[in-house]
GROMACS .gro file of C-alpha atoms in nm:
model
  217
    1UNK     CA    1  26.607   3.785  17.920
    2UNK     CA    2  26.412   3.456  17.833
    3UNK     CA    3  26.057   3.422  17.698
    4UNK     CA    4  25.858   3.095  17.802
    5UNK     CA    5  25.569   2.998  17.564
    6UNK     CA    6  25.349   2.753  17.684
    7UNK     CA    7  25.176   2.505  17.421
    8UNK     CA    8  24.988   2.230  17.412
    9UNK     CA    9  25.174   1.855  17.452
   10UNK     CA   10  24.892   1.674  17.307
   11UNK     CA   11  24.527   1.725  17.154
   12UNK     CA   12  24.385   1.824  16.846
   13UNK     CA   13  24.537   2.184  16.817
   14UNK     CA   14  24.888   2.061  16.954
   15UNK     CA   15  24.999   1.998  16.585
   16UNK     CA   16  24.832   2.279  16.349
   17UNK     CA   17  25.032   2.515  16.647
   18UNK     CA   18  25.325   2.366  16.588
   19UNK     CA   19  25.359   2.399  16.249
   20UNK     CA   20  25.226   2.784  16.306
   21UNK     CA   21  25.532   2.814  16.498
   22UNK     CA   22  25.733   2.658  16.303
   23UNK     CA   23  25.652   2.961  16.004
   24UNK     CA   24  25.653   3.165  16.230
   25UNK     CA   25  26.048   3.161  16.242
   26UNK     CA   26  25.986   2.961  16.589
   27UNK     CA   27  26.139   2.612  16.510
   28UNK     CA   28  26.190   2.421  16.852
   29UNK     CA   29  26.499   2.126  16.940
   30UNK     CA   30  26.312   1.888  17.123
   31UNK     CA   31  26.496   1.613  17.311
   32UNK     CA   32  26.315   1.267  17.370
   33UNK     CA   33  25.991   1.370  17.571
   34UNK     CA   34  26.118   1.670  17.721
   35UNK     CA   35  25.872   1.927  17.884
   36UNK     CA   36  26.095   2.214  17.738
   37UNK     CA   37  26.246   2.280  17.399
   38UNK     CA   38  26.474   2.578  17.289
   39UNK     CA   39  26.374   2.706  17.000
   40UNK     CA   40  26.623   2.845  16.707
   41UNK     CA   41  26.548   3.177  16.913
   42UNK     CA   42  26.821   3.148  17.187
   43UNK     CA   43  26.589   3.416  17.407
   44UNK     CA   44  26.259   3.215  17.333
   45UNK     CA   45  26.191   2.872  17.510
   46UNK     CA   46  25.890   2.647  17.471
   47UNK     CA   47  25.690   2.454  17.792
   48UNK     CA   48  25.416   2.175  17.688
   49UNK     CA   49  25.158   2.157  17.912
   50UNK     CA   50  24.855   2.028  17.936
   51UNK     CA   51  24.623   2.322  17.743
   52UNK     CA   52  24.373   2.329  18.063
   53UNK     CA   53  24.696   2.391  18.298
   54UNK     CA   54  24.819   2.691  18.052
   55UNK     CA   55  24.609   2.958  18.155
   56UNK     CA   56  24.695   2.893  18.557
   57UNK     CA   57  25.057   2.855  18.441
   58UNK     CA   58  25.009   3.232  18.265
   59UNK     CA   59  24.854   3.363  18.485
   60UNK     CA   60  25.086   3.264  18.760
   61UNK     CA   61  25.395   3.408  18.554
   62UNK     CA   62  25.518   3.088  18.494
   63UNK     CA   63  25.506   3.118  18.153
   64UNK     CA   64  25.494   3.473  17.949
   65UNK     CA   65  25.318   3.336  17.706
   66UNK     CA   66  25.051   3.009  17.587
   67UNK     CA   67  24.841   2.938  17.333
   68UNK     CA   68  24.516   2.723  17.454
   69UNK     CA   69  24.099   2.727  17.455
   70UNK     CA   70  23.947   3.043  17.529
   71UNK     CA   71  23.706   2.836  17.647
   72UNK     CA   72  23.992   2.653  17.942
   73UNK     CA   73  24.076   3.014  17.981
   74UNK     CA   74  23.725   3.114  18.103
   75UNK     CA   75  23.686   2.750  18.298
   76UNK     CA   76  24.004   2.846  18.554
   77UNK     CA   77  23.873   3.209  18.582
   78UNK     CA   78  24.179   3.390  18.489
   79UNK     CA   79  24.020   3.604  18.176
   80UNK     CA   80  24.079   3.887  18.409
   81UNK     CA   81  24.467   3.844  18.543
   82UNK     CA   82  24.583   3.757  18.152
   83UNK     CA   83  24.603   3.963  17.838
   84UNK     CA   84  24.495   3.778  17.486
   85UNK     CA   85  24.667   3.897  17.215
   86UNK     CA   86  24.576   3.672  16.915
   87UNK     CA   87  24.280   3.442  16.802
   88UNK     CA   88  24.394   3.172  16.589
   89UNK     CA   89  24.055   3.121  16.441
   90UNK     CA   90  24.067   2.731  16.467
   91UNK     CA   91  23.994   2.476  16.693
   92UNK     CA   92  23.629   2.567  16.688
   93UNK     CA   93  23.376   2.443  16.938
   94UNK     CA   94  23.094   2.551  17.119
   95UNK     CA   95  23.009   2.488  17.446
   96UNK     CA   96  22.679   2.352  17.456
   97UNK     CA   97  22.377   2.222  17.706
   98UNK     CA   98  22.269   1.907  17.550
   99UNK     CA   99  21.936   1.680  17.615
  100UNK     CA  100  21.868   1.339  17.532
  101UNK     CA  101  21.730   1.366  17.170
  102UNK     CA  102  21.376   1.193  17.360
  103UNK     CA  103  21.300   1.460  17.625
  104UNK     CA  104  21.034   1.700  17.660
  105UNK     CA  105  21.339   1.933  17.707
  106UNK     CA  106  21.396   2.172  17.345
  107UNK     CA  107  21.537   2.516  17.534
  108UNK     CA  108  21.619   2.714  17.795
  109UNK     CA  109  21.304   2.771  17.854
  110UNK     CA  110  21.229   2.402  17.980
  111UNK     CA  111  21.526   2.381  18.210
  112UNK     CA  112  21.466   2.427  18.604
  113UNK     CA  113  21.615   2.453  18.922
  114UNK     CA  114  21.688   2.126  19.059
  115UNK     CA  115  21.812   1.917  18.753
  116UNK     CA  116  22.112   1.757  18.739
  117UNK     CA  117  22.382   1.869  18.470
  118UNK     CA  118  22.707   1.672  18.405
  119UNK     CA  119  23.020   1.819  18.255
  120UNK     CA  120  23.410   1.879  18.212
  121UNK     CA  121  23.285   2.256  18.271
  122UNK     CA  122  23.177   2.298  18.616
  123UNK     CA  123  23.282   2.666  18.655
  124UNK     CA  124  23.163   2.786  18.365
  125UNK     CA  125  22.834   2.611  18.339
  126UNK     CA  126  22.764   2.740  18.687
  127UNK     CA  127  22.822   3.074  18.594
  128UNK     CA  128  22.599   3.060  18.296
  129UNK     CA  129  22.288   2.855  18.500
  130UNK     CA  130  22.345   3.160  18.748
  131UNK     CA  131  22.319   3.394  18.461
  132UNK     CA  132  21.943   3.224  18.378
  133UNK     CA  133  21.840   3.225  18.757
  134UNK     CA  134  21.883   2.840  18.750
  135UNK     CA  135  22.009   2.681  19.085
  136UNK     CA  136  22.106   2.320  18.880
  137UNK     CA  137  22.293   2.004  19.105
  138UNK     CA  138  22.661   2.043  18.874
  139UNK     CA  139  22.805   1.669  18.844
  140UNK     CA  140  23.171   1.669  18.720
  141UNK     CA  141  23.301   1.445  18.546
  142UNK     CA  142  23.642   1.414  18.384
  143UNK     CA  143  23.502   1.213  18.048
  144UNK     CA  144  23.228   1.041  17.881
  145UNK     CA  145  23.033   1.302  17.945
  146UNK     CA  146  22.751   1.203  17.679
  147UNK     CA  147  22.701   0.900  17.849
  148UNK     CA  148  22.529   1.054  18.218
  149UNK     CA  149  22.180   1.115  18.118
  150UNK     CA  150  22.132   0.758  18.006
  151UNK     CA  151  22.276   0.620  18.312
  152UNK     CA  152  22.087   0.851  18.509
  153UNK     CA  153  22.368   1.050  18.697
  154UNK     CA  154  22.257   1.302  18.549
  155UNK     CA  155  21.935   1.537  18.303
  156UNK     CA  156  22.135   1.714  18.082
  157UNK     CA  157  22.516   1.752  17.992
  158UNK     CA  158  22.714   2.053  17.931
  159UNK     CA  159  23.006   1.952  17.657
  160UNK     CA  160  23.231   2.069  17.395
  161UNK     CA  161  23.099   2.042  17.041
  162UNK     CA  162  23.280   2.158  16.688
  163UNK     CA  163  23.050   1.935  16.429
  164UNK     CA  164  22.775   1.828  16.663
  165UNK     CA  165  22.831   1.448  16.547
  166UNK     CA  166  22.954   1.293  16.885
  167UNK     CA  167  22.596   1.397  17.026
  168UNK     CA  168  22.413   1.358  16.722
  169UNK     CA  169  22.560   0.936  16.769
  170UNK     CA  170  22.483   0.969  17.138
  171UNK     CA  171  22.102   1.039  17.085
  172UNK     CA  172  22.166   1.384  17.223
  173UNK     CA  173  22.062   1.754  17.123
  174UNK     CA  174  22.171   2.085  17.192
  175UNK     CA  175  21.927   2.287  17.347
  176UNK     CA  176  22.164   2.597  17.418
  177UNK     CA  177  22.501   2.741  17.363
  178UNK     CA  178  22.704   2.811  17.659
  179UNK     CA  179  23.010   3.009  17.494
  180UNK     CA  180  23.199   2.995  17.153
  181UNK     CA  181  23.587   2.876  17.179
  182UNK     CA  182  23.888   2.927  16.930
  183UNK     CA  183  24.258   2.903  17.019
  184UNK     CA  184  24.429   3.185  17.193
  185UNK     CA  185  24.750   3.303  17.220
  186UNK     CA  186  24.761   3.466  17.593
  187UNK     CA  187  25.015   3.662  17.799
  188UNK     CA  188  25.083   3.736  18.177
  189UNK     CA  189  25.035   4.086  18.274
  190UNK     CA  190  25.335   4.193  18.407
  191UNK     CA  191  25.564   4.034  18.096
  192UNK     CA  192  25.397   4.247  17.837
  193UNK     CA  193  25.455   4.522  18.066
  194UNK     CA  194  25.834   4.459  18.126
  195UNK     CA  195  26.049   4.671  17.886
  196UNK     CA  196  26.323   4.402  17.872
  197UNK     CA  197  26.042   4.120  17.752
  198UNK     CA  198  25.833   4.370  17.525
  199UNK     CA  199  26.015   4.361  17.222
  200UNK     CA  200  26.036   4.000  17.182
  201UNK     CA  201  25.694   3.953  17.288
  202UNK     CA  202  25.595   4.190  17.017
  203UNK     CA  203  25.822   4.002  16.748
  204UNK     CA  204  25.654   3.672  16.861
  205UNK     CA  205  25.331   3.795  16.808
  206UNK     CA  206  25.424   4.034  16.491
  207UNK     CA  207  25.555   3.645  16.351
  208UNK     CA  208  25.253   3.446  16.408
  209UNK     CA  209  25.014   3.705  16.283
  210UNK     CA  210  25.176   3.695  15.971
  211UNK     CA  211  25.097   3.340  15.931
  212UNK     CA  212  24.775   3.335  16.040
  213UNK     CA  213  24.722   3.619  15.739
  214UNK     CA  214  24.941   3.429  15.551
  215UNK     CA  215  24.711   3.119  15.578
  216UNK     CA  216  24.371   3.296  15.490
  217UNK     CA  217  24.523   3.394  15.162
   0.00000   0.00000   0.00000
């Protein structure tokens, strides 16, 4: 019986989750720039992946376990075929519709069908213009973001924010939030249903939880 945890190989939560891990009784081996690592667990392995690919690789039961963005979790649509059992309560952002700081545009209100929005986000923004009755022309782009309205690709952008700075020094504004993200730890269906898996699963999450508490104290 082997647990796989998926977790982030780069970005700005890779580290604070390693080092939750770590306390957590979870100390990996890694060798050179391998995508797996045992841990000092012998029935608890560790996958790095990117954190948009974890919640496919869940889902799929290629992993029992990951810890990535709720908000990557709602982007590939799987909210519904995984099971989250933790929020980490970091890696903070919000996903937000943002204007050029010049334009007429200050809400929802002001948006309509028609415009074009840019964004890493294409599934969820599309969902959420839906949700308003808006039938917007979704541009997706893979970075730089921020730059598309002044370029004229595209009106507005959706994007993640945590401070609000990067569109604050792109002449940008948010007009509307989208959804709120923290880090998630997530698990496939059918592992936290296996008898054989459950216990571990449990431990795993019984040793994290006890950091995270640990940490607010």
């Amino acid at each position: 019986m082997l647990i796989l945890l998926a977790i982030p190989n780069k970005g700005r939560i890779s580290e604070p989750v390693n080092k939750i891990l770590e306390k957590a009784g979870l100390k990996m081996t890694i060798k050179g720039r391998s995508l797996f690592a045992k841990t000092i667990d012998e029935n608890i392995n560790v996958m790095f992946a990117r954190a948009r690919d974890i919640p496919e690789f869940v889902a799929d039961g290629v992993a029992d376990l990951g810890i990535t963005g709720y908000d990557l979790v709602l982007e590939r649509g799987v909210e519904d075929r995984i099971e989250f059992l933790l929020d980490f309560n970091f890696g903070k952002a919000n996903l937000v519709i943002a204007a050029p700081e010049d334009s007429n545009l200050s809400s929802i209100q002001d948006l309509k069908s028609g415009m074009k929005i840019a964004t890493e986000f294409p599934n969820i923004t599309k969902k959420y213009l839906e949700s308003k009755n808006l039938n917007m022309e979704i541009i997706e782009l893979s970075g730089a973001t921020e730059i598309a309205p002044f370029i004229g690709v595209a009106d507005l952008i959706s994007d993640l924010t945590s401070t609000g700075t990067t569109l604050k020094l792109n002449r940008l504004k948010p007009i509307d939030t989208i959804v709120s993200s923290t880090t998630r730890l997530i698990a496939n269906r059918d592992s936290i249903k296996d008898p054989k898996k459950q216990n571990k699963i449990n431990q795993i999450v019984s040793g994290i939880r006890s950091v995270l508490y640990a940490q607010t104290k």
